[in-house]
Amino acid sequence: MQQKKHGKESGKWSPSMLPWIIPGVLFGLWISLSQTGLIPSYLLPHPVDILKTGYTYIFSAPGDAPYSGRFLGDLFASVARVFLGFTLAILIGFPLGVLSGRLALISQLCNTFINALRAVPGITWLPLALVWFGIGMKTTVFLVSLAAFFPIYLNIAAGASQVNPRLLQAGAMMGIRRIRGTFSILIPGCMPHILTGLRLGLGISWAYLVLGELTGVPNGLGAVIMDARMLGRVDMIVVGMMLIAIVGKLSDGLLVIAMKGFFRSARRMV
Amino acid sequence: MKREHTQQNPVNQPGSPALEVLHLSKHFELGETSTLVLDDITFCAGAGELVCIIGCSGCGKTTLLNILAGFIPPGSGSVKMDGNPIERPGPERCVVFQEDALFPWLSVRENIAFGLKRRMKKKLLDLEVERFLALVGLNEFRDHLPCEISGGMKQRVALARVLILKPQVLLMDEPFVSLDYHLRKEMQNLLVSLWKELGQTIIFVTHDIDEAITLADRIIVMDIAPGRINQEFNVGLPRPRSEEQTGYIFFRKKLLSSYGALSFNPDQTTIRDNPQEVWGGNPVSKHCSSSKASGRMHNPEIICQLFDNQDKAIGRKRYPES
Ligand SMILES: Nc1ncnc2c1ncn2[C@@H]1O[C@H](COP(=O)(O)OP(=O)(O)OP(=O)(O)O)[C@@H](O)[C@H]1O
Ligand SMILES: [Mg+2]
């Protein structure tokens, strides 16, 4: 009986379809709302217009239309900023997280300060960052790495402190010393936490990327959105938002694939 | 890198103490309260001796092994290996944990190879791992992850990954509990044959009286909390042991009544008040008893006559008036 039910379920809803249901329904609602004409297009453009704008932005030659031909440059600028900021956050957050998860001294030293810092909304750093770094790359990278640092640090610290002590003892009794134990037991042992921290960090990187790019840098996906707002191009704003959603999702997938490629523990435990 | 084992047949040599526990006590602090878990434990294990520790749940057996392994410091008293204080864990003292402590991201084969990795040529290591996989009967499961094998299989992997290191001292915490009867017998035989070959000192914690009699040179019975040593028995039966042996039932009865009195009749204090009387044993001296010499008789009749002298009971009362 149960088996039958299971078979029916997997037959009708193949798992690969499921993620598309909600976007599909929303898209359908959007189309039907636009068709009725109840909502003026300067508030929410028709999906077809959005698709056209998006096509122009991505595929048309430069100079054909406003925004045409800019996509690759914007994408590259944004990805580079996210990459730099996120890497910086890992370089600081990862070792500090591991240390503070294992050493009471470090966690007592850092945790209060880091949690207080965390309570400061990221956006309030913007004016200060502008004063320090000026408009452009440096400010954005600073904001991205600051924002991505917290989830990375907190998750890895939690993971490192919760790793099964028996595993570390097992290593010690087999003659594995501290340094090797860190790499061959501790880090694999908290791999699920590490991956969660990195994914959350990368996700928030994209949010702060846009914040950093809203300040008037010439290129980048966030810059395009800001530019479109000033010109009243709502369709372009929506295109920018969608592209960030897609690129963000893709980068998350790439991160997971890369981690699973590099780490046996990520392959086997997550 | 194989460790040389100088003792060819350690079973027949009265060994000098490999492990020495003197007046060991251990408190655990939990908030305001401090509970005494181990209370003045003194015993020795001779080199190459197989000592079983039995005692009820919560009497501190795991804590004792943790201290012997060097995972936690002794409270007061001393623990020594070959005369040197035990301060930290090391590959000469390996533990088979009571709970699952395999590395979940490593396959069965990789778990077994873990301790020898980078200490041995890859080819030699592979051969050695093969051998131990076969010994514990897990050849088919070599590439499974710990989450994909049963509890009993995990215990066998845990056993193999320390046996492969050929430690001088093996600390085993109820390693065979989740095995079925036949497999358990098989593992016991495996342990004994490896032990005969390699001559490790083994401290084997178990709840199972039969297991203790089957394996042990000497059985230490621990009191309920706070953990103390209540009695020691020398099991002088020849190996391989079986339940049909003349002496076997005798030991079983003795252990059952002493262990049973501890676990099942907490109010029946008369037995425990004077164990000397009941067992006709001598108080265990606080020195190391050279218990091994007498334990190697191969004539059951003589053994039976000797039993009463061999048994050693602590003359201390269970509930001292203080
Ligand atoms: N880290 C700890 N902190 C506080 N109390 C502890 C700690 N470890 C053990 N204890 C206490 O010590 C006592 C003995 O525990 P232990 O694990 O040594 O028992 P055990 O004899 O191994 O029992 P079992 O046969 O059930 O495994 C228990 O009462 C337990 O509550
Ligand atoms: Mg225990």
Short mmCIF file of N, CA and C in Angstrom, two decimals, chain B residues 97-155:
data_model
loop_
_atom_site.label_atom_id
_atom_site.label_comp_id
_atom_site.label_asym_id
_atom_site.label_seq_id
_atom_site.Cartn_x
_atom_site.Cartn_y
_atom_site.Cartn_z
N PHE B 97 36.18 2.10 21.66
CA PHE B 97 35.19 2.85 22.43
C PHE B 97 33.88 2.10 22.56
N GLN B 98 33.18 2.46 23.62
CA GLN B 98 31.87 1.86 23.85
C GLN B 98 30.88 2.32 22.78
N GLU B 99 30.98 3.59 22.42
CA GLU B 99 30.06 4.12 21.41
C GLU B 99 30.78 4.22 20.07
N ASP B 100 30.00 4.49 19.07
CA ASP B 100 30.56 4.59 17.73
C ASP B 100 31.49 5.79 17.63
N ALA B 101 32.74 5.55 17.30
CA ALA B 101 33.68 6.66 17.13
C ALA B 101 34.48 6.49 15.85
N LEU B 102 33.84 5.91 14.84
CA LEU B 102 34.50 5.81 13.54
C LEU B 102 34.39 7.16 12.85
N PHE B 103 35.31 7.41 11.92
CA PHE B 103 35.23 8.66 11.19
C PHE B 103 34.17 8.53 10.11
N PRO B 104 33.09 9.31 10.22
CA PRO B 104 31.95 9.07 9.34
C PRO B 104 32.22 9.38 7.87
N TRP B 105 33.30 10.12 7.61
CA TRP B 105 33.58 10.46 6.21
C TRP B 105 34.57 9.49 5.57
N LEU B 106 34.97 8.47 6.31
CA LEU B 106 35.90 7.51 5.75
C LEU B 106 35.22 6.16 5.60
N SER B 107 35.56 5.47 4.55
CA SER B 107 35.00 4.14 4.34
C SER B 107 35.62 3.18 5.35
N VAL B 108 35.05 1.99 5.43
CA VAL B 108 35.54 0.96 6.34
C VAL B 108 37.06 0.77 6.17
N ARG B 109 37.47 0.66 4.92
CA ARG B 109 38.89 0.43 4.64
C ARG B 109 39.73 1.62 5.10
N GLU B 110 39.25 2.82 4.78
CA GLU B 110 40.02 4.02 5.15
C GLU B 110 40.08 4.21 6.66
N ASN B 111 38.97 3.84 7.34
CA ASN B 111 38.98 3.91 8.80
C ASN B 111 40.05 3.00 9.38
N ILE B 112 40.13 1.80 8.85
CA ILE B 112 41.10 0.85 9.39
C ILE B 112 42.52 1.31 9.08
N ALA B 113 42.70 1.94 7.92
CA ALA B 113 44.05 2.37 7.53
C ALA B 113 44.48 3.66 8.22
N PHE B 114 43.54 4.37 8.82
CA PHE B 114 43.80 5.74 9.29
C PHE B 114 45.06 5.89 10.14
N GLY B 115 45.20 5.03 11.15
CA GLY B 115 46.31 5.20 12.08
C GLY B 115 47.68 4.92 11.47
N LEU B 116 47.70 4.13 10.40
CA LEU B 116 48.99 3.77 9.81
C LEU B 116 49.33 4.60 8.59
N LYS B 117 48.39 5.43 8.18
CA LYS B 117 48.62 6.23 6.99
C LYS B 117 49.86 7.09 7.18
N ARG B 118 50.61 7.22 6.15
CA ARG B 118 51.85 8.02 6.17
C ARG B 118 52.92 7.44 7.09
N ARG B 119 52.69 6.26 7.64
CA ARG B 119 53.74 5.65 8.47
C ARG B 119 54.24 4.38 7.82
N MET B 120 53.72 4.07 6.68
CA MET B 120 53.99 2.80 6.07
C MET B 120 53.88 2.99 4.57
N LYS B 121 54.61 2.20 3.81
CA LYS B 121 54.47 2.28 2.36
C LYS B 121 53.05 1.90 1.97
N LYS B 122 52.54 2.56 0.96
CA LYS B 122 51.13 2.36 0.60
C LYS B 122 50.81 0.90 0.31
N LYS B 123 51.73 0.24 -0.38
CA LYS B 123 51.47 -1.15 -0.74
C LYS B 123 51.37 -2.04 0.48
N LEU B 124 52.33 -1.86 1.38
CA LEU B 124 52.32 -2.64 2.62
C LEU B 124 51.06 -2.38 3.42
N LEU B 125 50.71 -1.09 3.47
CA LEU B 125 49.52 -0.70 4.21
C LEU B 125 48.28 -1.38 3.64
N ASP B 126 48.17 -1.34 2.31
CA ASP B 126 47.02 -1.98 1.68
C ASP B 126 46.92 -3.46 2.04
N LEU B 127 48.07 -4.12 2.02
CA LEU B 127 48.08 -5.54 2.36
C LEU B 127 47.63 -5.76 3.80
N GLU B 128 48.17 -4.91 4.67
CA GLU B 128 47.84 -5.03 6.09
C GLU B 128 46.34 -4.79 6.31
N VAL B 129 45.82 -3.78 5.64
CA VAL B 129 44.39 -3.48 5.78
C VAL B 129 43.56 -4.67 5.27
N GLU B 130 43.97 -5.23 4.16
CA GLU B 130 43.29 -6.42 3.64
C GLU B 130 43.22 -7.51 4.71
N ARG B 131 44.36 -7.72 5.34
CA ARG B 131 44.45 -8.79 6.33
C ARG B 131 43.46 -8.55 7.46
N PHE B 132 43.41 -7.31 7.94
CA PHE B 132 42.52 -7.04 9.08
C PHE B 132 41.06 -6.99 8.66
N LEU B 133 40.81 -6.55 7.43
CA LEU B 133 39.43 -6.62 6.92
C LEU B 133 38.97 -8.06 6.94
N ALA B 134 39.84 -8.95 6.49
CA ALA B 134 39.47 -10.36 6.45
C ALA B 134 39.32 -10.92 7.86
N LEU B 135 40.20 -10.50 8.76
CA LEU B 135 40.14 -11.00 10.13
C LEU B 135 38.81 -10.69 10.79
N VAL B 136 38.29 -9.49 10.58
CA VAL B 136 37.01 -9.14 11.20
C VAL B 136 35.84 -9.42 10.27
N GLY B 137 36.13 -10.06 9.14
CA GLY B 137 35.06 -10.51 8.25
C GLY B 137 34.30 -9.39 7.57
N LEU B 138 34.99 -8.34 7.17
CA LEU B 138 34.28 -7.23 6.55
C LEU B 138 34.75 -6.96 5.13
N ASN B 139 35.27 -7.98 4.48
CA ASN B 139 35.79 -7.79 3.14
C ASN B 139 34.78 -7.18 2.18
N GLU B 140 33.55 -7.67 2.28
CA GLU B 140 32.52 -7.18 1.35
C GLU B 140 32.16 -5.74 1.59
N PHE B 141 32.42 -5.28 2.81
CA PHE B 141 31.93 -3.95 3.18
C PHE B 141 33.03 -2.91 3.17
N ARG B 142 34.17 -3.26 2.57
CA ARG B 142 35.35 -2.39 2.63
C ARG B 142 35.07 -0.98 2.18
N ASP B 143 34.20 -0.79 1.20
CA ASP B 143 33.99 0.56 0.68
C ASP B 143 32.72 1.22 1.22
N HIS B 144 32.11 0.60 2.21
CA HIS B 144 30.93 1.22 2.80
C HIS B 144 31.33 2.28 3.80
N LEU B 145 30.46 3.26 3.95
CA LEU B 145 30.68 4.27 4.99
C LEU B 145 30.11 3.75 6.30
N PRO B 146 30.58 4.29 7.44
CA PRO B 146 30.05 3.81 8.72
C PRO B 146 28.53 3.90 8.82
N CYS B 147 27.93 4.90 8.17
CA CYS B 147 26.47 5.01 8.27
C CYS B 147 25.78 3.94 7.44
N GLU B 148 26.53 3.21 6.67
CA GLU B 148 25.91 2.19 5.82
C GLU B 148 26.13 0.77 6.33
N ILE B 149 26.71 0.64 7.52
CA ILE B 149 26.91 -0.71 8.06
C ILE B 149 26.23 -0.81 9.43
N SER B 150 26.07 -2.03 9.91
CA SER B 150 25.32 -2.22 11.15
C SER B 150 26.18 -1.92 12.36
N GLY B 151 25.53 -1.85 13.52
CA GLY B 151 26.25 -1.54 14.76
C GLY B 151 27.35 -2.54 15.05
N GLY B 152 27.05 -3.82 14.84
CA GLY B 152 28.05 -4.84 15.10
C GLY B 152 29.23 -4.73 14.15
N MET B 153 28.94 -4.37 12.91
CA MET B 153 30.03 -4.19 11.94
C MET B 153 30.90 -3.01 12.35
N LYS B 154 30.26 -1.95 12.83
CA LYS B 154 31.03 -0.79 13.28
C LYS B 154 31.99 -1.19 14.39
N GLN B 155 31.49 -2.02 15.32
CA GLN B 155 32.35 -2.45 16.41
C GLN B 155 33.54 -3.24 15.90
#
